[in-house]
Short mmCIF file of C-alpha atoms in Angstrom, two decimals:
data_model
loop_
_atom_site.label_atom_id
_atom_site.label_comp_id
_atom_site.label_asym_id
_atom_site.label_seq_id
_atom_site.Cartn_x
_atom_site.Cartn_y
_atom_site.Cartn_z
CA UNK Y 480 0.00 0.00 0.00
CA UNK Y 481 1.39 3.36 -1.08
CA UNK Y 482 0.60 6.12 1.07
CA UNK Y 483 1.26 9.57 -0.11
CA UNK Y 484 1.32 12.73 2.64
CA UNK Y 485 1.10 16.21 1.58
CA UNK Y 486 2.82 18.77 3.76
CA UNK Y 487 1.91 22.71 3.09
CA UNK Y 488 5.62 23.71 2.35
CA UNK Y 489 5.10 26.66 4.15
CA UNK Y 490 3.52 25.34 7.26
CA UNK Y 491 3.71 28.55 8.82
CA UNK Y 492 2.14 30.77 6.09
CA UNK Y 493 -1.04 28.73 5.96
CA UNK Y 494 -4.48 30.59 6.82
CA UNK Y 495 -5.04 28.47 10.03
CA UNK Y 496 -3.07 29.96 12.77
CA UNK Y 497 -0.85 28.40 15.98
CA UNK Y 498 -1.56 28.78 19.05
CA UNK Y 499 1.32 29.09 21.70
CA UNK Y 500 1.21 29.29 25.09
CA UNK Y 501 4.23 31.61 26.56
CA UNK Y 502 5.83 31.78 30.06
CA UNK Y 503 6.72 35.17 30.55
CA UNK Y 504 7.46 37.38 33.93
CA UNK Y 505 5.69 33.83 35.68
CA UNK Y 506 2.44 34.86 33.94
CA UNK Y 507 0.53 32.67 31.29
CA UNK Y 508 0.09 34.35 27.93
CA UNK Y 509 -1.96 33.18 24.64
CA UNK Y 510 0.11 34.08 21.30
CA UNK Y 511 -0.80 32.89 18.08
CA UNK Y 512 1.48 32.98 15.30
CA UNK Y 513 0.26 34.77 12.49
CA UNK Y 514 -0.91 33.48 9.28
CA UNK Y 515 1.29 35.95 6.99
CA UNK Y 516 4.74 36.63 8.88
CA UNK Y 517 5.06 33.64 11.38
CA UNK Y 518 6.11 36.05 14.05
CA UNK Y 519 4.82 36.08 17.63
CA UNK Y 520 1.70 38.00 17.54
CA UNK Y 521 0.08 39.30 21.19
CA UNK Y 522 -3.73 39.79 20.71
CA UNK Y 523 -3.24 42.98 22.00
CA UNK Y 524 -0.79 43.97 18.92
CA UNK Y 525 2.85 42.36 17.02
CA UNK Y 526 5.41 42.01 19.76
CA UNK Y 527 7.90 43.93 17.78
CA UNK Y 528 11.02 43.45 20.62
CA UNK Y 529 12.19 40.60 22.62
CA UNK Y 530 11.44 40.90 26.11
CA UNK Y 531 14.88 42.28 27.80
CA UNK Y 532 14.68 40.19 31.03
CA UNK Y 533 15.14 37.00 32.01
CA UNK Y 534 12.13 35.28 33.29
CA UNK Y 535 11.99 32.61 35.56
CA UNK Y 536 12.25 29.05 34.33
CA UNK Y 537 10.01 26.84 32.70
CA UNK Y 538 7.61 24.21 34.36
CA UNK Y 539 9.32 21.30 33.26
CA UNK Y 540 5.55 20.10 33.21
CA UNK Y 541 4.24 22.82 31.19
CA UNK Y 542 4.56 22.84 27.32
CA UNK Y 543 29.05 35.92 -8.45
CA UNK Y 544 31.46 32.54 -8.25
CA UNK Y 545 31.93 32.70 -4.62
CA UNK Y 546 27.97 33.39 -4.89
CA UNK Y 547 28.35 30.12 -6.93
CA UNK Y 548 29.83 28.27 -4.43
CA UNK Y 549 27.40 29.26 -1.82
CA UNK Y 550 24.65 28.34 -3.72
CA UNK Y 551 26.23 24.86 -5.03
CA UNK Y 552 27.05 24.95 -1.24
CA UNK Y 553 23.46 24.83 -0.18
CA UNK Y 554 22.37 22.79 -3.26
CA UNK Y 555 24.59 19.75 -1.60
CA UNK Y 556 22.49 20.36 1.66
CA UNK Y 557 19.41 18.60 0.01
CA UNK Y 558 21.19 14.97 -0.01
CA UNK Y 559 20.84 15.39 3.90
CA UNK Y 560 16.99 16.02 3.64
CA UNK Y 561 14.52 13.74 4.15
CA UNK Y 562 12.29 12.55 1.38
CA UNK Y 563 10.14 14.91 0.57
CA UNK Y 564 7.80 16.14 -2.85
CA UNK Y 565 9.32 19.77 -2.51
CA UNK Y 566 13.10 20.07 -4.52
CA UNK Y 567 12.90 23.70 -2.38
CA UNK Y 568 12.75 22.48 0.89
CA UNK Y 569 13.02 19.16 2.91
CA UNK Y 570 13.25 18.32 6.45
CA UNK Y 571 17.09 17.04 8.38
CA UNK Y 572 16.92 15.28 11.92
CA UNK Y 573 19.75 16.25 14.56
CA UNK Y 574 20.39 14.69 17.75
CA UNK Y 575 21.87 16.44 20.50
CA UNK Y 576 22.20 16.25 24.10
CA UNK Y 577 19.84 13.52 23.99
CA UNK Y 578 17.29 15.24 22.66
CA UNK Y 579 15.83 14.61 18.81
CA UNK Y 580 15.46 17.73 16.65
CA UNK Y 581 13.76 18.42 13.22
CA UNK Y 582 14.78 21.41 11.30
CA UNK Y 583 13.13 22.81 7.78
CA UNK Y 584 14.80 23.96 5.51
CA UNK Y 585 14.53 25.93 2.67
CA UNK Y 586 16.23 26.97 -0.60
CA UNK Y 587 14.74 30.27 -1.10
CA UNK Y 588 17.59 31.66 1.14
CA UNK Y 589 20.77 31.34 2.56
CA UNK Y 590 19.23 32.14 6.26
CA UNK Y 591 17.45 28.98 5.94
CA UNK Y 592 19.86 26.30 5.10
CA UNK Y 593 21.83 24.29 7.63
CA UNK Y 594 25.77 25.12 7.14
CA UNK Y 595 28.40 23.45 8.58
CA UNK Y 596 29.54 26.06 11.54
CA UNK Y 597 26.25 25.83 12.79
CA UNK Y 598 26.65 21.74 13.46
CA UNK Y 599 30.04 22.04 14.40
CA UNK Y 600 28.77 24.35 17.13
CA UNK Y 601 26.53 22.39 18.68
CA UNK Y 602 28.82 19.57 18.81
CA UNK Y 603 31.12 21.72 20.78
CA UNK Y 604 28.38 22.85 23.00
CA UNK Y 605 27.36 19.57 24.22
CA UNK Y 606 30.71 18.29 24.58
CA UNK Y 607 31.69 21.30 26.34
CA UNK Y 608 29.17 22.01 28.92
CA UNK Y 609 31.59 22.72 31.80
CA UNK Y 610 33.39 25.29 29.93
CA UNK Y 611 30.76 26.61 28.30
CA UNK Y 612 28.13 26.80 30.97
CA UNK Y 613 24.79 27.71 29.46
CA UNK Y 614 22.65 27.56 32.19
CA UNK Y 615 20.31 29.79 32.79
CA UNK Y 616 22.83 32.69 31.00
CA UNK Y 617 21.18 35.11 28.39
CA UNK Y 618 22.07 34.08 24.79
CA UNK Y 619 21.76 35.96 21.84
CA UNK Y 620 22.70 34.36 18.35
CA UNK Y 621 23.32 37.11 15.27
CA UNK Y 622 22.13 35.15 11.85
CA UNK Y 623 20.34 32.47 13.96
CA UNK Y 624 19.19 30.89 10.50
CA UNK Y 625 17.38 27.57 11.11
CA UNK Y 626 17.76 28.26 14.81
CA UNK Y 627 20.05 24.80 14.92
CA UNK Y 628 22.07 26.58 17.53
CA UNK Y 629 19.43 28.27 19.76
CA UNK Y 630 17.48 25.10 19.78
CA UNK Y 631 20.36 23.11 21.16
CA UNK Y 632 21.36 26.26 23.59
CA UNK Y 633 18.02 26.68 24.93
CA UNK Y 634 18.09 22.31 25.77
CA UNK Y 635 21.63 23.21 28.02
CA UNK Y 636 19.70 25.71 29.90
CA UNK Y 637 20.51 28.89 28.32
CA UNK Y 638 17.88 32.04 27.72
CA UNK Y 639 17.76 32.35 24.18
CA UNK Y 640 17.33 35.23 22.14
CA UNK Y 641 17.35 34.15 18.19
CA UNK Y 642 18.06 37.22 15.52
CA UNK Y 643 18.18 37.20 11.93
CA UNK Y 644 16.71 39.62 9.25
CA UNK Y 645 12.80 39.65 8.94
CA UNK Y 646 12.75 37.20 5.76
CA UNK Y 647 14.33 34.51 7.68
CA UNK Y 648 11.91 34.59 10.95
CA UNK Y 649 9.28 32.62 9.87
CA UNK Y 650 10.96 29.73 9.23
CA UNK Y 651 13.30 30.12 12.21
CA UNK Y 652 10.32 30.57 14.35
CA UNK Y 653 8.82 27.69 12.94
CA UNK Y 654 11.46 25.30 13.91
CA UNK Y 655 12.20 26.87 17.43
CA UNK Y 656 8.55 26.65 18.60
CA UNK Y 657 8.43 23.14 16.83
CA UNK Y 658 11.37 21.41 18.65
CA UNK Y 659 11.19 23.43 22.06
CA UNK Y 660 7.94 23.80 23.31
CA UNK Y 661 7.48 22.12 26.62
CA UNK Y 662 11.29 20.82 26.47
CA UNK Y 663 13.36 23.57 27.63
CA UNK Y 664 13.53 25.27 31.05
CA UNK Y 665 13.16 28.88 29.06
CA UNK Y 666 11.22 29.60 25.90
CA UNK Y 667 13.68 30.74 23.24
CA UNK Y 668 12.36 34.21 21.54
CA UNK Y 669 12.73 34.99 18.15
CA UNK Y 670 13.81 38.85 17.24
CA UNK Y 671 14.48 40.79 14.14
CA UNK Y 672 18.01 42.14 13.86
CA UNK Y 673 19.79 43.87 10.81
CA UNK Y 674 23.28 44.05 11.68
CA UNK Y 675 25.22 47.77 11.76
CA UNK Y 676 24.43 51.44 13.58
CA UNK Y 677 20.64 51.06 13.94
CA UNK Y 678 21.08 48.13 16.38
CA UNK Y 679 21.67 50.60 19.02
CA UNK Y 680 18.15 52.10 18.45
CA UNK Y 681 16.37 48.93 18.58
CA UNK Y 682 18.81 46.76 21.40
CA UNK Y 683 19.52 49.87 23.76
CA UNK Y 684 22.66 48.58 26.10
CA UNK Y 685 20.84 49.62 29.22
CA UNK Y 686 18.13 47.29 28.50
CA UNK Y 687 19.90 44.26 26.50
CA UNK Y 688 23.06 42.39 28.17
CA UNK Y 689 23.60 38.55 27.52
CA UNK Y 690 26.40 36.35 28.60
CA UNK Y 691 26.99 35.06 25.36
CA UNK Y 692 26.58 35.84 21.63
CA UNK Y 693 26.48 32.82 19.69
CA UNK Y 694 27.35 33.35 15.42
CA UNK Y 695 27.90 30.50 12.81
CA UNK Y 696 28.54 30.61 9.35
CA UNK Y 697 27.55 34.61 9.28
CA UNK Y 698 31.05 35.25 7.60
CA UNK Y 699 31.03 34.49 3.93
CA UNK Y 700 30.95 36.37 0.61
CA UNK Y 701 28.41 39.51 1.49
CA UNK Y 702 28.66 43.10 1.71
CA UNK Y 703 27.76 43.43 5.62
CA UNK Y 704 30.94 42.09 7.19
CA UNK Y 705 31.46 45.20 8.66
CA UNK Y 706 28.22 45.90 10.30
CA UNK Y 707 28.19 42.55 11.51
CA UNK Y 708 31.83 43.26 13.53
CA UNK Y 709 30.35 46.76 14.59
CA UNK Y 710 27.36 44.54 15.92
CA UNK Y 711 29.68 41.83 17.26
CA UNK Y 712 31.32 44.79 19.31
CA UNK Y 713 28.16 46.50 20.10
CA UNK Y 714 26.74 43.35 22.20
CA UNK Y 715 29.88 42.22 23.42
CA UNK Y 716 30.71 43.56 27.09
CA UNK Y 717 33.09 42.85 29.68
CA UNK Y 718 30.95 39.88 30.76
CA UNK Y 719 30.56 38.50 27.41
CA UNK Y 720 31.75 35.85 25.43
CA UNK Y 721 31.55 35.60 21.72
CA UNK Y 722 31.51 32.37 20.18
CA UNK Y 723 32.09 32.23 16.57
CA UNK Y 724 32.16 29.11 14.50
CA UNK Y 725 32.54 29.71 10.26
CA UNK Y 726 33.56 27.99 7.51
CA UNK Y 727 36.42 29.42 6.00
CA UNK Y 728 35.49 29.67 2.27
CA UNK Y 729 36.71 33.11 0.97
CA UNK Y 730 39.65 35.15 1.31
CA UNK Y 731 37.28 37.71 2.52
CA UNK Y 732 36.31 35.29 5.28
CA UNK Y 733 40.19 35.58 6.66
CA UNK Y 734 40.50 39.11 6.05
CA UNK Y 735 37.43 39.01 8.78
CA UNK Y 736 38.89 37.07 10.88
CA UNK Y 737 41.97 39.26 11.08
CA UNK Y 738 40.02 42.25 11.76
CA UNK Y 739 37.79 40.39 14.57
CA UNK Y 740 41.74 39.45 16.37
CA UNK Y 741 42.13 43.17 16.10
CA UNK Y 742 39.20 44.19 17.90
CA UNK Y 743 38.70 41.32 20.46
CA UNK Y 744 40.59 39.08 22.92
CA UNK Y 745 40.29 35.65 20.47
CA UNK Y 746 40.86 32.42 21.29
CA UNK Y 747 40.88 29.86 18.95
CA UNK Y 748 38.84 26.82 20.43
CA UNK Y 749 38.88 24.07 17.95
CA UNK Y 750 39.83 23.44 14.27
CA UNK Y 751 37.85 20.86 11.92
CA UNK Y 752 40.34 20.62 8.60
CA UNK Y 753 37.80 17.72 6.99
CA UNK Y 754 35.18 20.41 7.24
CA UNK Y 755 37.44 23.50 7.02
CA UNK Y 756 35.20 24.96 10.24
CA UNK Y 757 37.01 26.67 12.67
CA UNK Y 758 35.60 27.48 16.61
CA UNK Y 759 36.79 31.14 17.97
CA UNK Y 760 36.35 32.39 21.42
CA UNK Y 761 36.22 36.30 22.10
CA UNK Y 762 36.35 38.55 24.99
CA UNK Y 763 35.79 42.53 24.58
CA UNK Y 764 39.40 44.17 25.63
CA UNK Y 765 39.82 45.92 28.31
#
């Protein structure tokens, strides 16, 4: 017997609408997640910031060529997928800290394609718990993607804040409310963020401070590279770590890299040659 399934490629843009429940501040709220943008939506009106304090934990009993190779890059992503009718998108399976996790992805765009910092990442998080303590620290990823990363932060305990320009939310909040609802001691929020100046206007310092700023795979052939290292210095205080894991594909990707030594205190953490991936560690100087 043959049994076919369809599956709305874009579960999240459907006309029926989600309903979350969200611990915030210890109170109960109802959000639903909107038909057209997939973005948290309070009845009361869009919830156009992420809420700036940490609340308490979770019930556990509550629910051009290098253009080229970027896209031929992404194209080799699909022999990971799962079977599925859609040549544009497909579905991969993870499994970390003991936990299974489902991710969709997406052709249409870069921001929704799993790349190879973001795995090695999470490896090195869950191998490295004790020097990487994520519990129940404020976390903030830049380019959060597919949310890999802040799905696997927010399962070690860690506050989660995932960015990434508007395009890319509503599949990243698709697979963060899909694979951590009801399984995390905080409920990850999802944010827009467009690296440069204006992230000053919209993350004011005397509101926003996180413990760590988690960024994979942001560094590749684009013409941001230096908002994102203004932003990278912009969220990264005295009591912050930055944790930066990239593929090195470009010569512009090493030119980065030697201008993010200049700026922070780096450490380089691991090195992956087979994957070409390599793990930084930053601290703001002093």
């Amino acid at each position: 017997m043959l049994l076919l399934l369809y599956i709305c490629p874009e579960d999240v843009n459907c006309q029926a609408s989600a309903v979350l429940s969200v611990k915030t501040f210890g109170l109960d709220s109802v959000m639903e997640t909107d038909g057209g943008t997939g973005l948290n939506v309070q009845k009361k009106g869009i919830a156009k910031q992420p809420v700036p304090e940490k609340p308490p934990p979770n019930n556990p009993e509550e629910e051009d060529l290098e253009g080229k190779d970027m896209k031929k890059e992404a194209l080799n992503r699909r022999n990971a997928w799962e079977p599925s009718f859609f040549y544009s998108h497909g579905n991969e399976t993870f499994s970390f800290t003991g936990q299974e996790i489902s991710i969709r992805e997406s052709l249409d765009s870069f921001g929704a394609v799993i790349w190879p910092g973001a795995v090695a990442l999470c490896r090195y998080l869950e191998k490295n718990r004790e020097q990487v303590d994520l519990l129940d620290k404020a976390v903030l990823e830049l380019g959060a993607g597919t949310g890999l990363v802040s799905i696997v932060a927010s399962f070690l305990g860690a506050w989660v804040t995932a960015t990434d320009l508007p395009d890319v939310l509503s599949n990243l909040n698709f697979n963060l409310s899909r694979n951590t609802r009801g399984r995390c001691r905080y409920t990850p929020q999802v944010a827009a963020l467009t690296w440069g100046k204006d992230v000053k206007r919209n993350f004011p310092s005397s509101v926003y401070h996180y413990n760590y700023v988690l960024c994979t795979d942001v560094v590749y052939h684009h013409n941001f590279l230096e908002d994102l290292l203004i932003t990278m210095q912009y969220f990264c205080k005295q009591e912050t770590t930055v944790l930066l894991a990239n593929k090195v594909r470009f010569q512009s990707d090493l030119r980065f890299i030697e201008n993010f030594k200049n700026v922070f205190n780096v450490t380089l953490l691991e090195e992956i040659p087979q994957e070409e991936v390599r793990i930084y560690q930053a601290t703001a100087r002093k």
